[in-house]
Short mmCIF file of C-alpha atoms and ligand atoms in Angstrom, two decimals:
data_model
loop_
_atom_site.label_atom_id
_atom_site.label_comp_id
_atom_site.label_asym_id
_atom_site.label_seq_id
_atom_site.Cartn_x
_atom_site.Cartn_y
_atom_site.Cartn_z
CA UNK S 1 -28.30 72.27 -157.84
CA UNK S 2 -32.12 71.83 -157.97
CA UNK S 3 -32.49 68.43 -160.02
CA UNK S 4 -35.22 66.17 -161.20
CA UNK S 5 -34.86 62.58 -160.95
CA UNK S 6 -37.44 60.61 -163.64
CA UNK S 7 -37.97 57.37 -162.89
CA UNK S 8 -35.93 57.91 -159.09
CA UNK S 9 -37.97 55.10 -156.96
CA UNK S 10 -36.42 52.45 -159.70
CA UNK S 11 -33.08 50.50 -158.79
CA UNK S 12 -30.41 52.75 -160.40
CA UNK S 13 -32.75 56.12 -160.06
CA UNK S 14 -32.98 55.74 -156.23
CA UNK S 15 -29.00 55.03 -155.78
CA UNK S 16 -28.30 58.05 -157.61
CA UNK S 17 -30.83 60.20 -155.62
CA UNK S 18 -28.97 59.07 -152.62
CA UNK S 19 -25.32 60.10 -154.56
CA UNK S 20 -26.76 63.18 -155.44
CA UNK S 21 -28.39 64.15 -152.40
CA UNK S 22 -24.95 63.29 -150.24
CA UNK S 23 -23.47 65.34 -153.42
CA UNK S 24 -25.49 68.37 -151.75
CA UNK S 25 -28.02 68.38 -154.74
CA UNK S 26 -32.05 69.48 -154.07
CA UNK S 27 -33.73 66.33 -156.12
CA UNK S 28 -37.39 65.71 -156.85
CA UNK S 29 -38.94 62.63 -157.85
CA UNK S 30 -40.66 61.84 -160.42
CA UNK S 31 -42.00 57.95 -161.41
CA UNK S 32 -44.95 56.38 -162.26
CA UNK S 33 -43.93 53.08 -159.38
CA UNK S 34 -44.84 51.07 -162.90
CA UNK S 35 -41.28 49.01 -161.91
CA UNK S 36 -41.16 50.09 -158.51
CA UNK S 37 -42.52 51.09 -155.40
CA UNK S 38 -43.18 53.86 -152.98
CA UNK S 39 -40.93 52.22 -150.10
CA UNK S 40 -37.87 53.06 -152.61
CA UNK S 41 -38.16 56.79 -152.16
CA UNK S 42 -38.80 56.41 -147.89
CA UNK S 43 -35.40 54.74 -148.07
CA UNK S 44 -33.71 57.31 -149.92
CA UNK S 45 -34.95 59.57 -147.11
CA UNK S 46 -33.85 57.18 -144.61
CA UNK S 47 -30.10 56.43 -146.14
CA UNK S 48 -29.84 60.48 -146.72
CA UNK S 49 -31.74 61.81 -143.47
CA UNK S 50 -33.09 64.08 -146.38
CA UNK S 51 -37.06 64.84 -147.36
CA UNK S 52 -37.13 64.11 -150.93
CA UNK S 53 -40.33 65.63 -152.77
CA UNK S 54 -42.20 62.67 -154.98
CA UNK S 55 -44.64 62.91 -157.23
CA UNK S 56 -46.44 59.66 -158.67
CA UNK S 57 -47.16 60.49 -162.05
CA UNK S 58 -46.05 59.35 -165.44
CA UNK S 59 -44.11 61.52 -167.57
CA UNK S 60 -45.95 60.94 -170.50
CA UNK S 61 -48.82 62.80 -169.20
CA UNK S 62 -47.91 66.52 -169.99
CA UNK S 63 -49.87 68.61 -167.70
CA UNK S 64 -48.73 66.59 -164.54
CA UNK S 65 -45.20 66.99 -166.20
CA UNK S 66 -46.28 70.53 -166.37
CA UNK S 67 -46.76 70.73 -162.48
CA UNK S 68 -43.45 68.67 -161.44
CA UNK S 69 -41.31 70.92 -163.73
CA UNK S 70 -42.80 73.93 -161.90
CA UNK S 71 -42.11 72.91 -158.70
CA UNK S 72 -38.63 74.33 -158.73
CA UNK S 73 -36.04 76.29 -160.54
CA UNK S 74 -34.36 73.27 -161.69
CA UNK S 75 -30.84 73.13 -162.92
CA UNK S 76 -31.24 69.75 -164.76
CA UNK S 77 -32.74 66.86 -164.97
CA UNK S 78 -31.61 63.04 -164.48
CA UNK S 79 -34.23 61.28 -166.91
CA UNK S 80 -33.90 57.34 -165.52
CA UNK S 81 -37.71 56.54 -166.77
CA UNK S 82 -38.34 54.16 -168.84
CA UNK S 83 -39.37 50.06 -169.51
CA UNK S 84 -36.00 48.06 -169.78
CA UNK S 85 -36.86 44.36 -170.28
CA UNK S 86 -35.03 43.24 -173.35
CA UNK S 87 -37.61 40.28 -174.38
CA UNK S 88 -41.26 42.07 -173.36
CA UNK S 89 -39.65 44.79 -175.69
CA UNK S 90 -39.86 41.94 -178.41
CA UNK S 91 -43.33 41.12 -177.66
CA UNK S 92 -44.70 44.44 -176.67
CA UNK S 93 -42.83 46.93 -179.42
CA UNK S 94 -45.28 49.78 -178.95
CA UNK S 95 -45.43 49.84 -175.34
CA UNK S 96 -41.55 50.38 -175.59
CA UNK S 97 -41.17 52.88 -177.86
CA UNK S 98 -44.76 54.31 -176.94
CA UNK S 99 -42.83 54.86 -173.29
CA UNK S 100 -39.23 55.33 -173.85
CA UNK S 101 -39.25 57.19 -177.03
CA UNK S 102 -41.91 59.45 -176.37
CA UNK S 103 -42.08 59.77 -173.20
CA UNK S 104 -38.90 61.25 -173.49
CA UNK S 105 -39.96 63.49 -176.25
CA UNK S 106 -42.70 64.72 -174.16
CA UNK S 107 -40.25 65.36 -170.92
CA UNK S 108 -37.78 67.31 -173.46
CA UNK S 109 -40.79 69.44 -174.23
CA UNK S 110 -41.66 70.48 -171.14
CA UNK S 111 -37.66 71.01 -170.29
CA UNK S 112 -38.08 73.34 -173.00
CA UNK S 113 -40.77 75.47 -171.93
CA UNK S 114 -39.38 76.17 -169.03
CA UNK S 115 -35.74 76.78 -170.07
CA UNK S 116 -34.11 73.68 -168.22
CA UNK S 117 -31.67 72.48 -171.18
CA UNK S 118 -29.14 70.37 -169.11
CA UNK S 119 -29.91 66.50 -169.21
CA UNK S 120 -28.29 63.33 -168.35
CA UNK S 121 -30.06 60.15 -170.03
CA UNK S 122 -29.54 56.43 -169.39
CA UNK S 123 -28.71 54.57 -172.28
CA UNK S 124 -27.24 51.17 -172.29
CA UNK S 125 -24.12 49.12 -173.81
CA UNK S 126 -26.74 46.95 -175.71
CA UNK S 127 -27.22 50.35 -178.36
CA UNK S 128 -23.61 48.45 -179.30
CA UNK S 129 -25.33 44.86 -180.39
CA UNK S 130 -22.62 42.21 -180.42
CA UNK S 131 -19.49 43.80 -181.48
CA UNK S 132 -16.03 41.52 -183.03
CA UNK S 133 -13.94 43.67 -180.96
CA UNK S 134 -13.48 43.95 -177.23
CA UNK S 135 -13.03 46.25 -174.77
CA UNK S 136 -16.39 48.17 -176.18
CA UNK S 137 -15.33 51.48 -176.83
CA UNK S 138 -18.01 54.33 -177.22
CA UNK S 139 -17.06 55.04 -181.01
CA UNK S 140 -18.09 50.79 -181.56
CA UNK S 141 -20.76 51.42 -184.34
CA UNK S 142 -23.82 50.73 -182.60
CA UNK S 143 -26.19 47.85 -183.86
CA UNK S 144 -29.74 47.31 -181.41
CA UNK S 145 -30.81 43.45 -181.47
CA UNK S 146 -33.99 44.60 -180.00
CA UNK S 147 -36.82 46.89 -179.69
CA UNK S 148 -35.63 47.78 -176.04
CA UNK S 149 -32.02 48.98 -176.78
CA UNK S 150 -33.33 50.38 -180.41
CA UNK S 151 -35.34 52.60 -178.08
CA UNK S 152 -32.24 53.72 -176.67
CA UNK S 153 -29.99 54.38 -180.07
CA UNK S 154 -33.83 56.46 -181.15
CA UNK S 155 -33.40 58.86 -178.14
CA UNK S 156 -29.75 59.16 -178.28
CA UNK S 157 -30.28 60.10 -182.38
CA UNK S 158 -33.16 62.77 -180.57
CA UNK S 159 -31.10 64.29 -178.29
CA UNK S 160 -28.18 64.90 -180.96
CA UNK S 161 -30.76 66.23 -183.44
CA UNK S 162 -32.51 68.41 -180.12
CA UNK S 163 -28.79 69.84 -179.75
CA UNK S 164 -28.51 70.51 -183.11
CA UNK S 165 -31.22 72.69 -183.62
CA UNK S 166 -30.57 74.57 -180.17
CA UNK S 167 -27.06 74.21 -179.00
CA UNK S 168 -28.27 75.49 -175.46
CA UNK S 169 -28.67 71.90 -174.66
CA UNK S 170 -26.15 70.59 -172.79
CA UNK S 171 -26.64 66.27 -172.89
CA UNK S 172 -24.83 63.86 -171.47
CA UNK S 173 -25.23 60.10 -172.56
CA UNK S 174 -24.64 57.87 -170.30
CA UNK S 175 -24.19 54.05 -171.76
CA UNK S 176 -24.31 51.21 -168.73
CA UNK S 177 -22.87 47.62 -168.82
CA UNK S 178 -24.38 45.63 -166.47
CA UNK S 179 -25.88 47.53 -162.90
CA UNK S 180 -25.36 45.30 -159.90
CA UNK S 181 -25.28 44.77 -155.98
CA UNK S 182 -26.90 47.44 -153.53
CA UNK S 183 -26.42 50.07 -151.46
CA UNK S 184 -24.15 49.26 -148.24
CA UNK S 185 -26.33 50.40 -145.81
CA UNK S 186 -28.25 47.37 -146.96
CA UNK S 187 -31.52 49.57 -146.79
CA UNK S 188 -31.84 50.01 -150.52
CA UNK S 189 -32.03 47.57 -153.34
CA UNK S 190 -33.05 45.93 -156.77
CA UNK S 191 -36.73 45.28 -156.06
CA UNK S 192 -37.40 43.37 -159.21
CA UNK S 193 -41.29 42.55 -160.02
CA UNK S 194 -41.70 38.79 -160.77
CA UNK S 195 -39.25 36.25 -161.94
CA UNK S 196 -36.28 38.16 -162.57
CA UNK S 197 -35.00 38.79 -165.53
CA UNK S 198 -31.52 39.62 -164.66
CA UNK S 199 -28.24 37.21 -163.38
CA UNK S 200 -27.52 38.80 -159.98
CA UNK S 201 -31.09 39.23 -158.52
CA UNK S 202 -32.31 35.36 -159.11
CA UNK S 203 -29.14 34.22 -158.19
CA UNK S 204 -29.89 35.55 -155.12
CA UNK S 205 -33.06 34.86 -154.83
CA UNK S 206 -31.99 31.25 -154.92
CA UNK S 207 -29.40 31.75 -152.33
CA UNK S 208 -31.77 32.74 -150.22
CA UNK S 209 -34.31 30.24 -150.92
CA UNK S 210 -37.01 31.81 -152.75
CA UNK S 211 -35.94 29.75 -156.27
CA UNK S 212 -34.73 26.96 -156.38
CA UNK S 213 -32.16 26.48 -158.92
CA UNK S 214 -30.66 29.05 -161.66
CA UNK S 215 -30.87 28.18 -165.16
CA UNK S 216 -27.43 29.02 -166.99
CA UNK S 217 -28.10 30.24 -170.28
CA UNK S 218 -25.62 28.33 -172.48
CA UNK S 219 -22.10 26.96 -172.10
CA UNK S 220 -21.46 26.72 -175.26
CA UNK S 221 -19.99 30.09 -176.14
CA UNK S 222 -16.85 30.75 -177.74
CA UNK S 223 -15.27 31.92 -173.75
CA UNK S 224 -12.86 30.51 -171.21
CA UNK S 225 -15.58 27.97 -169.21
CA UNK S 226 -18.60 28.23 -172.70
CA UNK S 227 -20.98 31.07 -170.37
CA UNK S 228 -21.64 34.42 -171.16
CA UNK S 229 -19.33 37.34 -169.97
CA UNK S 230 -20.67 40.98 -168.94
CA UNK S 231 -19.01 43.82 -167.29
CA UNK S 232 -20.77 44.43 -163.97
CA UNK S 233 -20.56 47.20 -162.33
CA UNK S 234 -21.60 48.37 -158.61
CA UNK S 235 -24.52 50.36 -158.79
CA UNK S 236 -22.93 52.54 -156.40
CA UNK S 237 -20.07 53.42 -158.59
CA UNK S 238 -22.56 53.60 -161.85
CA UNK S 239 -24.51 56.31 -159.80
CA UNK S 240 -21.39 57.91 -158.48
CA UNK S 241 -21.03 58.74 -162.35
CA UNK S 242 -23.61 60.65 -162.72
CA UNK S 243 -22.67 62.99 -160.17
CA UNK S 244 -19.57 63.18 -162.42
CA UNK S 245 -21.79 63.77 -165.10
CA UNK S 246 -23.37 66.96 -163.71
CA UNK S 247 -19.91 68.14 -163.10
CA UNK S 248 -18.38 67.55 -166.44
CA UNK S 249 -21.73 69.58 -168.34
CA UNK S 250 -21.54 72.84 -165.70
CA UNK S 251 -18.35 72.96 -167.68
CA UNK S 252 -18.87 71.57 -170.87
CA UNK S 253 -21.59 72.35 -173.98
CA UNK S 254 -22.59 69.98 -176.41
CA UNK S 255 -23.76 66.40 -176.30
CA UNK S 256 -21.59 63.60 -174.63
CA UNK S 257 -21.39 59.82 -174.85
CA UNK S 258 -19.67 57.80 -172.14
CA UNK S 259 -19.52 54.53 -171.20
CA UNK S 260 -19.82 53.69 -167.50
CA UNK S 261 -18.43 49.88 -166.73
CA UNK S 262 -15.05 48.63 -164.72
CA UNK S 263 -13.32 47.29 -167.99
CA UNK S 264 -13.44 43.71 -166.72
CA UNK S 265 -15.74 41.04 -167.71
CA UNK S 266 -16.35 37.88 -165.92
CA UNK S 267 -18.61 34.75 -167.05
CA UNK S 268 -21.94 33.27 -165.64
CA UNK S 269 -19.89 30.69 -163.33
CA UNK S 270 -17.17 33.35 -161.53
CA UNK S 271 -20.08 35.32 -160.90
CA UNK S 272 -22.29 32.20 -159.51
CA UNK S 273 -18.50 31.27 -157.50
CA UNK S 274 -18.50 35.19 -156.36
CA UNK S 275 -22.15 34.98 -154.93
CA UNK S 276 -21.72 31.62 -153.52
CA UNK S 277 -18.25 33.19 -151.61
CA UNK S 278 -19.84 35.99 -150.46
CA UNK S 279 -22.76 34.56 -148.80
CA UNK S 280 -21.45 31.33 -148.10
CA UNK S 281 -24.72 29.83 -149.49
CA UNK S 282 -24.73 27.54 -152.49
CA UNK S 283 -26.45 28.48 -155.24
CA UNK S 284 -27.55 25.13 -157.64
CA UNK S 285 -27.67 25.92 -161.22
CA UNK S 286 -28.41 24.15 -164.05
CA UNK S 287 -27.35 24.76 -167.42
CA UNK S 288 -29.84 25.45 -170.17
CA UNK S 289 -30.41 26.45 -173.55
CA UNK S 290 -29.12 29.97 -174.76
CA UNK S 291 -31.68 32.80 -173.99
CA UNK S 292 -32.57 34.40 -177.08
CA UNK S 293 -30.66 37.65 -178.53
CA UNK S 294 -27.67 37.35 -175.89
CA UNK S 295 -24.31 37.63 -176.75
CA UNK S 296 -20.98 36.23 -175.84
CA UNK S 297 -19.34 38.80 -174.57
CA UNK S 298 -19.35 42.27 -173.63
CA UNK S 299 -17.22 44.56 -171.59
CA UNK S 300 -16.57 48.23 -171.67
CA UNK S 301 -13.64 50.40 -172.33
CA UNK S 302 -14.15 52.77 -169.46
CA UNK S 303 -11.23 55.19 -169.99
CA UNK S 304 -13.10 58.17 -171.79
CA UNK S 305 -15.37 58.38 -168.81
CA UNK S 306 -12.00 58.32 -166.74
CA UNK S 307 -9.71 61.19 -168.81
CA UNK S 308 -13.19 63.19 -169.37
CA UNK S 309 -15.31 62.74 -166.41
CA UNK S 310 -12.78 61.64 -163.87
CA UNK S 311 -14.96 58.71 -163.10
CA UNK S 312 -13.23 55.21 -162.63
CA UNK S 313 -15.56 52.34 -160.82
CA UNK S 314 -13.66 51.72 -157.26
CA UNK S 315 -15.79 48.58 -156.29
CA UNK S 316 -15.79 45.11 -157.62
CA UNK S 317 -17.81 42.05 -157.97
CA UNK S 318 -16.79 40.27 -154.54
CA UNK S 319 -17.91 43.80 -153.05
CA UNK S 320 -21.23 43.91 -155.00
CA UNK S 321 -22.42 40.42 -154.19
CA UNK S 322 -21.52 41.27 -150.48
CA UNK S 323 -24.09 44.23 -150.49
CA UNK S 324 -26.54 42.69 -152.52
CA UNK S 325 -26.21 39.45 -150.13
CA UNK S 326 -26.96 41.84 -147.39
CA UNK S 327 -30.06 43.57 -149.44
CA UNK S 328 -31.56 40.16 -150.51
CA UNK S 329 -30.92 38.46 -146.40
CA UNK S 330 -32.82 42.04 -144.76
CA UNK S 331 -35.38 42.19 -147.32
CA UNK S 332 -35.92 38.45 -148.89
CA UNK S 333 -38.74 39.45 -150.96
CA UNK S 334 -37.81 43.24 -151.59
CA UNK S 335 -39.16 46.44 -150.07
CA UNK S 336 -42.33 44.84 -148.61
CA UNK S 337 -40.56 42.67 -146.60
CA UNK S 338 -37.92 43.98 -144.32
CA UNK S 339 -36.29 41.77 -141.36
CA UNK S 340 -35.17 43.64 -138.56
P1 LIG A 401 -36.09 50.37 -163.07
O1 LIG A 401 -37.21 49.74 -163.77
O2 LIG A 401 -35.74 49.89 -161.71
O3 LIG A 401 -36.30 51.96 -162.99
C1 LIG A 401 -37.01 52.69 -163.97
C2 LIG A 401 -38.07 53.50 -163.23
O4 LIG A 401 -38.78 54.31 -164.17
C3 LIG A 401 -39.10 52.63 -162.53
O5 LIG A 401 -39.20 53.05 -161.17
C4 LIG A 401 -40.40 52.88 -163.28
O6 LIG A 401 -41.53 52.80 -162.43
C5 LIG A 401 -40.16 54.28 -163.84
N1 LIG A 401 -40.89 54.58 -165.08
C6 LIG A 401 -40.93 53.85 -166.23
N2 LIG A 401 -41.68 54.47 -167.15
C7 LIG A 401 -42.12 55.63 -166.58
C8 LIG A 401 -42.92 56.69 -167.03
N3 LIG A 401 -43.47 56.69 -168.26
N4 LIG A 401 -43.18 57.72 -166.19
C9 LIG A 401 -42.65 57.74 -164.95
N5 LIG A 401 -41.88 56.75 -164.46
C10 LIG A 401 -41.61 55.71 -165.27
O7 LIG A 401 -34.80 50.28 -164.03
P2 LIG A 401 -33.27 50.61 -163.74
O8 LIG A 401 -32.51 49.33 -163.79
O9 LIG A 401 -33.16 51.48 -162.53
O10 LIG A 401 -32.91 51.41 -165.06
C11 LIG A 401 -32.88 52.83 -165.07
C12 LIG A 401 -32.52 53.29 -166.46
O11 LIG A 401 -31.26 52.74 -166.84
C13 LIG A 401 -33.50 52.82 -167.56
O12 LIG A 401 -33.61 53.86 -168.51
C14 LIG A 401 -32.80 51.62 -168.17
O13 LIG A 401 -33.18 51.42 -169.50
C15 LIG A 401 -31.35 52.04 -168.07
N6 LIG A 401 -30.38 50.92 -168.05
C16 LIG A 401 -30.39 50.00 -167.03
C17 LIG A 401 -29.43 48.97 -166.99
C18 LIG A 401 -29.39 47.94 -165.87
O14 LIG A 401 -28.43 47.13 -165.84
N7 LIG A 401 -30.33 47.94 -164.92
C19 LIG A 401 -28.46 48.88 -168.01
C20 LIG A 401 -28.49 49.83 -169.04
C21 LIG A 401 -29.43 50.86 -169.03
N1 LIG A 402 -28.05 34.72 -167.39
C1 LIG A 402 -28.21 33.40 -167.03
N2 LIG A 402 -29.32 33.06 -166.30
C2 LIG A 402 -30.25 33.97 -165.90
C3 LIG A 402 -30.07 35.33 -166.27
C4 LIG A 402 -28.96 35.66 -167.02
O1 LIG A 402 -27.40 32.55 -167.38
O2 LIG A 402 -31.24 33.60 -165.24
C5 LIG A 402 -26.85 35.11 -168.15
C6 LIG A 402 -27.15 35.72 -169.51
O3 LIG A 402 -27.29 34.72 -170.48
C7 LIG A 402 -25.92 36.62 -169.71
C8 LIG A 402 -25.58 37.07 -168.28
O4 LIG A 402 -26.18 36.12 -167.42
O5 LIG A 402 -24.84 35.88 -170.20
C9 LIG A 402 -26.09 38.46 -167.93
O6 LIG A 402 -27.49 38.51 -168.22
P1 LIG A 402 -28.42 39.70 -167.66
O7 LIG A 402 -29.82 39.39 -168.04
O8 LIG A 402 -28.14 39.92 -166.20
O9 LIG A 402 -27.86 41.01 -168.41
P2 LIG A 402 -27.77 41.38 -169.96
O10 LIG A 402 -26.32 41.53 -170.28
O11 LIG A 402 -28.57 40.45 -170.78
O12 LIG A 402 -28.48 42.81 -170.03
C10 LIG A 402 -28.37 43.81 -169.00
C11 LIG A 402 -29.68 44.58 -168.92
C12 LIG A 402 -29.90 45.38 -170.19
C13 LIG A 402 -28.71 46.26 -170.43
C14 LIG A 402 -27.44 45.45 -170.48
C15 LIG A 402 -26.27 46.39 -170.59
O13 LIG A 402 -30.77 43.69 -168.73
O14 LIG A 402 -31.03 46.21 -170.02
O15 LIG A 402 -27.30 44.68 -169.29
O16 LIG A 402 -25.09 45.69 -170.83
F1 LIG A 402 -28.86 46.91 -171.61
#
């Protein structure tokens, strides 16, 4: 299939253009490097041995949209873009919705004109707030703490109502626990801008030096050892399901909702424990106060994603510290700096 891949030279974008392309997809590019950079889509090439066409523009603008979407006779399109940090979406509200909401209006309009109805959009487990009951299944009523995943539920409602009035669409919703590790080939990687934001990327940043100690964010918490537990989830296997995706709508109309996550949740200290065994570094860690609008816990119920899509995630933490290890050693401050 001919595919477009918004927001492709980001972390979980340029994993799936590498699933897709070894898949035996066409994809184009398409990302504004606002959260990324140029290097991403060279390594795609590299991993795949594959030319992938990039454009650098924002989606948002129409008539650039207007010249990607005419590029090709595309089959569907893989919409990754948007801004996904959970407290700049406190403090920057517009800019969120200004980029996530309608810049995906925007990209559904120009899908329109030119008759490409088949979509597959990233939404996130935190469209489910901080639910009593866990696993998360994907009929948990959904409750957004904040701008950022409220931005998510507002598309999701969008892309029902766009299938309502047109039932050509053909949408699949794809809701992520928590992306980690990197590819194997250790050529491709998280490339986060700044302090990050997420657990796996400072923690190894720290192992390798470049921080010096991790902040834990509360041990306090009504778990097992008082730190926060999240389902994470190779990024490798999350991109493997979108491939699965783009199987399950050739056959199937309508809009879909699956969760992608292993089912498993671990705390803050097995995954510090997990990095530290993997790269036989330590990684010092403090604890601190609790970060603002997290919860407790939150792991997915993955089996409608494995009866419907025939997607279950084969790799596990131990295996996604080892290739993010390897990312983080070749490439200690991301794509601009590469160790032989
Ligand atoms: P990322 O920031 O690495 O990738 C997003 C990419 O989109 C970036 O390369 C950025 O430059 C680009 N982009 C943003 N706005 C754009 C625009 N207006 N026009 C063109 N390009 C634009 O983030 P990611 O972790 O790869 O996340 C990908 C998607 O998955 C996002 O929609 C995110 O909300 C969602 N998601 C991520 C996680 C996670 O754990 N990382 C969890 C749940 C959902
Ligand atoms: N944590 C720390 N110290 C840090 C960073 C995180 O202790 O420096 C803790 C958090 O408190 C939490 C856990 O590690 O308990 C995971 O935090 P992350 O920031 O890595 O991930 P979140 O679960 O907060 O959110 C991520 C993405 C969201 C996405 C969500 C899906 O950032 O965009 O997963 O489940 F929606």
């Amino acid at each position: 299939m001919n595919l477009l891949v918004t927001g492709g030279a980001g972390y979980i974008g340029s994993h799936t253009a590498i699933e897709l392309i070894m898949a035996g997809h066409d994809v184009v590019v398409v990302d504004n490097l606002s959260n990324s950079t140029r290097a991403a889509v060279s390594a795609i090439e590299t991993v795949t041995g594959r030319d992938v066409t990039f454009f650098e523009y924002d989606i948002r603008n129409d008539s650039r949209l207007d010249e990607v979407l005419a590029c090709r006779a595309f089959d569907a399109v893989l919409h990754f873009a948007a801004l996904k940090a959970v407290g700049e979406s406190a403090a920057q509200p517009l800019r969120y919705y200004a980029n996530n909401v309608a810049g995906t209006a925007t990209l559904l309009d120009g899908m329109n004109d030119y008759g490409i109805k088949t979509l597959v959009f990233s939404s996130s487990a935190s469209v489910y707030g901080d639910p009593d009951t866990m696993p998360i299944g994907e009929d948990s009523p959904p409750d957004p703490k904040s701008p950022y995943a409220r931005t998510k539920l507002i598309t999701e409602n969008l892309l029902h109502d766009l299938h309502d009035a047109d039932p050509d669409w053909r949408i699949s919703i794809l809701r992520y626990f928590n992306a980690v590790g990197a590819h194997p080939s250790g050529r491709i990687g998280e490339d986060p801008s700044g302090v990050p934001n997420n657990l796996l990327p400072f923690v190894a940043q720290v192992a390798v030096g470049r921080r010096n100690c991790l902040n834990v964010f509360g041990d306090d918490y009504p778990t097992p050892d008082g730190t926060g537990i999240r389902d994470y989830l190779h990024v490798v296997d999350l991109a493997r399901g979108h491939v699965k995706a783009l199987d399950y709508l050739a056959g199937a109309g309508g809009v879909s909702v699956h969760n992608l996550g292993t089912g498993r949740g671990y705390s803050v200290f097995e995954v510090v424990h997990a990095f530290e065994a993997a790269s036989g570094r330590k990684v010092p860690h403090r604890v601190a106060a609790r970060r603002p609008g997290d919860v407790a816990v939150s792991w997915a119920d993955p089996s409608k994603a494995r009866d419907e899509l025939g997607w279950t995630a084969e790799y596990d933490l131990e295996r996604a510290c080892e290739d993010l290890w390897r990312w983080q050693l070749t490439h200690p401050r991301g794509f601009s700096t590469r160790k032989a």
